[in-house]
Short mmCIF file of the C-alpha atoms (twelve columns), coordinates in Angstrom:
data_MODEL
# 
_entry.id   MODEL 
# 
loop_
_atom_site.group_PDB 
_atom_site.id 
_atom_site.type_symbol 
_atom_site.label_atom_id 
_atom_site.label_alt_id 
_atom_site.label_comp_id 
_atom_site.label_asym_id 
_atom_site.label_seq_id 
_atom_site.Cartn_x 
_atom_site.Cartn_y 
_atom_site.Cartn_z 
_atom_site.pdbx_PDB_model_num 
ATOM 1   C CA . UNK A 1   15.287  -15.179 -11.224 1 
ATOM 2   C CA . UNK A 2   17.545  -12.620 -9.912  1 
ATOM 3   C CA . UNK A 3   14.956  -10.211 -7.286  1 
ATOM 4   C CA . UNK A 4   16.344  -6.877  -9.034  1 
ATOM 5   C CA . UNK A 5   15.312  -8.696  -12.882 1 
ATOM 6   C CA . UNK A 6   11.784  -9.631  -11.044 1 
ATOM 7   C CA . UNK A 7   10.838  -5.898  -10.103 1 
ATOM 8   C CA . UNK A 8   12.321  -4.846  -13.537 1 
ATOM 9   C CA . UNK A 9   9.809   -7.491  -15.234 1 
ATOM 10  C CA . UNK A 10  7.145   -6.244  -12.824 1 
ATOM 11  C CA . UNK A 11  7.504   -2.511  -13.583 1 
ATOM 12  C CA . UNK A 12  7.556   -3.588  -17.637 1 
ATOM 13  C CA . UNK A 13  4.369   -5.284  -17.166 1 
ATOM 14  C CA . UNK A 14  2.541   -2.670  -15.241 1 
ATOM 15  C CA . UNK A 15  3.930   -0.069  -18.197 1 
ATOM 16  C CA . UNK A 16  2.259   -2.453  -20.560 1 
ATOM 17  C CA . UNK A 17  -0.944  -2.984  -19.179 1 
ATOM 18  C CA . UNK A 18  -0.652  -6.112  -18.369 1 
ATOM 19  C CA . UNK A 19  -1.690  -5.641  -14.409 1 
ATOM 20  C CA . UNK A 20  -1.862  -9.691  -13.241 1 
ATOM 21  C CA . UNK A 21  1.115   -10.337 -14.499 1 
ATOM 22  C CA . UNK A 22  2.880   -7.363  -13.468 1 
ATOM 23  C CA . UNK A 23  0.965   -7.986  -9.569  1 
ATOM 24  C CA . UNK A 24  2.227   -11.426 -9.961  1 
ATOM 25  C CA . UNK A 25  6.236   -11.139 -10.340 1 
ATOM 26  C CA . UNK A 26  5.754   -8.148  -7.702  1 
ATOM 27  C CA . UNK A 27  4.398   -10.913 -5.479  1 
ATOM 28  C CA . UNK A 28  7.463   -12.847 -6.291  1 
ATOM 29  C CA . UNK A 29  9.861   -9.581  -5.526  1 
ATOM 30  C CA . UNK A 30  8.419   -9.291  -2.326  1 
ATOM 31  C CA . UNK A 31  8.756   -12.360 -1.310  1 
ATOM 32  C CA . UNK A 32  12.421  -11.992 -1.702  1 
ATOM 33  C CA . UNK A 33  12.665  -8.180  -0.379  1 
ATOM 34  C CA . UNK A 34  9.678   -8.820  2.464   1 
ATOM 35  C CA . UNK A 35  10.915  -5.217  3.486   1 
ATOM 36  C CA . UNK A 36  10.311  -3.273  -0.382  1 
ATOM 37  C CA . UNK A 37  6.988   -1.866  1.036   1 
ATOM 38  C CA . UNK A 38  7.210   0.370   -1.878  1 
ATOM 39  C CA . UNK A 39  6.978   -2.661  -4.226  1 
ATOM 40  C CA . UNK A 40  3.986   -4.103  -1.898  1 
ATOM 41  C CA . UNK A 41  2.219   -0.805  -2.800  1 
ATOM 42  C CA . UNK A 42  2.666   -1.022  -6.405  1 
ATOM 43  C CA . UNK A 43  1.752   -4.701  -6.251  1 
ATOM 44  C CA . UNK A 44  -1.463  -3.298  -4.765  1 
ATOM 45  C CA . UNK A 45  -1.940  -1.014  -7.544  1 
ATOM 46  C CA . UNK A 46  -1.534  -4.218  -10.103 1 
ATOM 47  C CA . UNK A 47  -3.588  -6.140  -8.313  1 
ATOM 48  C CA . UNK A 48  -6.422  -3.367  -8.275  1 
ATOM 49  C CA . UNK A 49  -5.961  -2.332  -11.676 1 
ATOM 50  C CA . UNK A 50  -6.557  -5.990  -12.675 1 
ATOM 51  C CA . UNK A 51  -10.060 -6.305  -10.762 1 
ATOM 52  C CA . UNK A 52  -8.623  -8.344  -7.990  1 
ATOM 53  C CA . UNK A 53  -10.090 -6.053  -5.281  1 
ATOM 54  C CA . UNK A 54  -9.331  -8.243  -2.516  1 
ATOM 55  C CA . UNK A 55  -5.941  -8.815  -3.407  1 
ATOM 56  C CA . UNK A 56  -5.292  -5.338  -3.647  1 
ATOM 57  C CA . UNK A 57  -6.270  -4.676  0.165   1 
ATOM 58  C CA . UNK A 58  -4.485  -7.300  1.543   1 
ATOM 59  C CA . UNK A 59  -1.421  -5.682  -0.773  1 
ATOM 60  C CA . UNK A 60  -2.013  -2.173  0.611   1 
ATOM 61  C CA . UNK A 61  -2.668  -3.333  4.068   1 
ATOM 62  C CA . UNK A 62  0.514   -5.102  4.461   1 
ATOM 63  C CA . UNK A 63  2.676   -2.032  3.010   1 
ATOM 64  C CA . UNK A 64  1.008   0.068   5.502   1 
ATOM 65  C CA . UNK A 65  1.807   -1.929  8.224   1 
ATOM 66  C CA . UNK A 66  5.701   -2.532  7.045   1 
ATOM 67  C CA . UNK A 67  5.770   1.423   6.934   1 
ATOM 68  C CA . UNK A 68  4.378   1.472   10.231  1 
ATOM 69  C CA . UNK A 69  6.979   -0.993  12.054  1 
ATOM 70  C CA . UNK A 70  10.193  1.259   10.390  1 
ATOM 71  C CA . UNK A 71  7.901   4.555   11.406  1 
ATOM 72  C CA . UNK A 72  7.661   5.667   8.247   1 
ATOM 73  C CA . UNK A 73  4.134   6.944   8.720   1 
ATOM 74  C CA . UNK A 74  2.424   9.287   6.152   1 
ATOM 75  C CA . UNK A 75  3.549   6.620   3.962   1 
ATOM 76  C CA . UNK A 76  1.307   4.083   6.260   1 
ATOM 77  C CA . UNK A 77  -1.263  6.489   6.755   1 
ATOM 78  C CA . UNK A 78  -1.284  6.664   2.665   1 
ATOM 79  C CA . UNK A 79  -1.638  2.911   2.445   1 
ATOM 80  C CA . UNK A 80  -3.960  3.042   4.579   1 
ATOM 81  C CA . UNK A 81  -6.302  5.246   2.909   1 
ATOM 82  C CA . UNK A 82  -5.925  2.978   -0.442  1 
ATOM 83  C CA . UNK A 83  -7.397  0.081   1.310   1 
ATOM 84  C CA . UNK A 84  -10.766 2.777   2.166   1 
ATOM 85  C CA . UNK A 85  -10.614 3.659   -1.193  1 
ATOM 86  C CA . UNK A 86  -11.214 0.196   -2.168  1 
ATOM 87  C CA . UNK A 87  -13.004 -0.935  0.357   1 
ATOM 88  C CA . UNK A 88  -14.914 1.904   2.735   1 
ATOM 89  C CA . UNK A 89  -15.847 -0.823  5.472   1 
ATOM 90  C CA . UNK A 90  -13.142 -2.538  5.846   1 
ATOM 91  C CA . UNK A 91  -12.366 -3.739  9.273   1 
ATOM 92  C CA . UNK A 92  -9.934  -2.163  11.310  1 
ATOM 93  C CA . UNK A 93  -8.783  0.179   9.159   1 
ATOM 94  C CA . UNK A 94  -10.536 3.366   10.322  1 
ATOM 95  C CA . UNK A 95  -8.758  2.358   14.080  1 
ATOM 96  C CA . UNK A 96  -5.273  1.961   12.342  1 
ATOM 97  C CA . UNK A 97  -5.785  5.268   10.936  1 
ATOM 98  C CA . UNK A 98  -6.309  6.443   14.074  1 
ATOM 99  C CA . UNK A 99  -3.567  4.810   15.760  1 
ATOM 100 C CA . UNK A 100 -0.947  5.760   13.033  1 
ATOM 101 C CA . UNK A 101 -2.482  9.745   13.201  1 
ATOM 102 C CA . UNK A 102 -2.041  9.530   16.955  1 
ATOM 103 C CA . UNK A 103 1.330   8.389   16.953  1 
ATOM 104 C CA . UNK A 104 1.713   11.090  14.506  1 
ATOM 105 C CA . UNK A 105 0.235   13.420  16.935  1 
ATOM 106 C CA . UNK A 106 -2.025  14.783  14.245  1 
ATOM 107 C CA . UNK A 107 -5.897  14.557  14.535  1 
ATOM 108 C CA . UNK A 108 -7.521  11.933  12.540  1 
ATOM 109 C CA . UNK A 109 -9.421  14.535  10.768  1 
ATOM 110 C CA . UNK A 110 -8.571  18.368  10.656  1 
ATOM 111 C CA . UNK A 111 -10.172 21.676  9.708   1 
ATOM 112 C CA . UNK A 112 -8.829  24.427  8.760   1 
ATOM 113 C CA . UNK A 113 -9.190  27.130  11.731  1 
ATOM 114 C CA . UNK A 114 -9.683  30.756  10.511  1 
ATOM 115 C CA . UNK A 115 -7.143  33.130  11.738  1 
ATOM 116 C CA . UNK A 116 -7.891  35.411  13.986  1 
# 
């Protein structure tokens, strides 16, 4: 199947409901656009929505890093923060965070100052 009729299918399944099916054929559409890190994040969303926590991560996690490599980094640092949603202790994480902010050059955590 045609990758552009695979992310269509995807997207109709995800509208439906029907989350493993939809995380499935987005599997499939990333394995023929590897750089669609947009696609890897809504396979992550399928693949939570369907219970398949685990899945879901390792979805997130590789978007972030794909956003990462073309410095595209709020978007990595938003992946990112998925994976803690779904999983608070996951290794490394917390140090890409850090990593990504710093390349940023934005604290990993900020507070508002009051103005003086």
């Amino acid at each position: 199947m045609e990758s552009r009729a695979l992310k269509d299918k995807a997207t109709e399944a995800f509208g439906k409901g029907r989350f493993a099916k939809a995380a499935e054929l987005y599997e499939d559409y990333c394995q023929a656009e590897p750089k669609d890190h947009q696609s890897r994040l809504r396979m992550g969303d399928a693949w939570s929505k369907a219970g398949q926590r685990d899945r879901a991560v390792s979805a997130y996690q590789s978007a972030a890093e794909g956003f990462a490599k073309e410095g595209f980094l709020p978007r990595a640092i938003a992946a990112s923060k998925l994976i803690l949603e779904l999983d608070p202790s996951h290794q490394g994480v917390q140090q890409m965070l850090a990593d990504l902010y710093a390349r940023r050059g934005t604290p990993a955590t900020t507070k508002a100052k009051p103005k003086d």
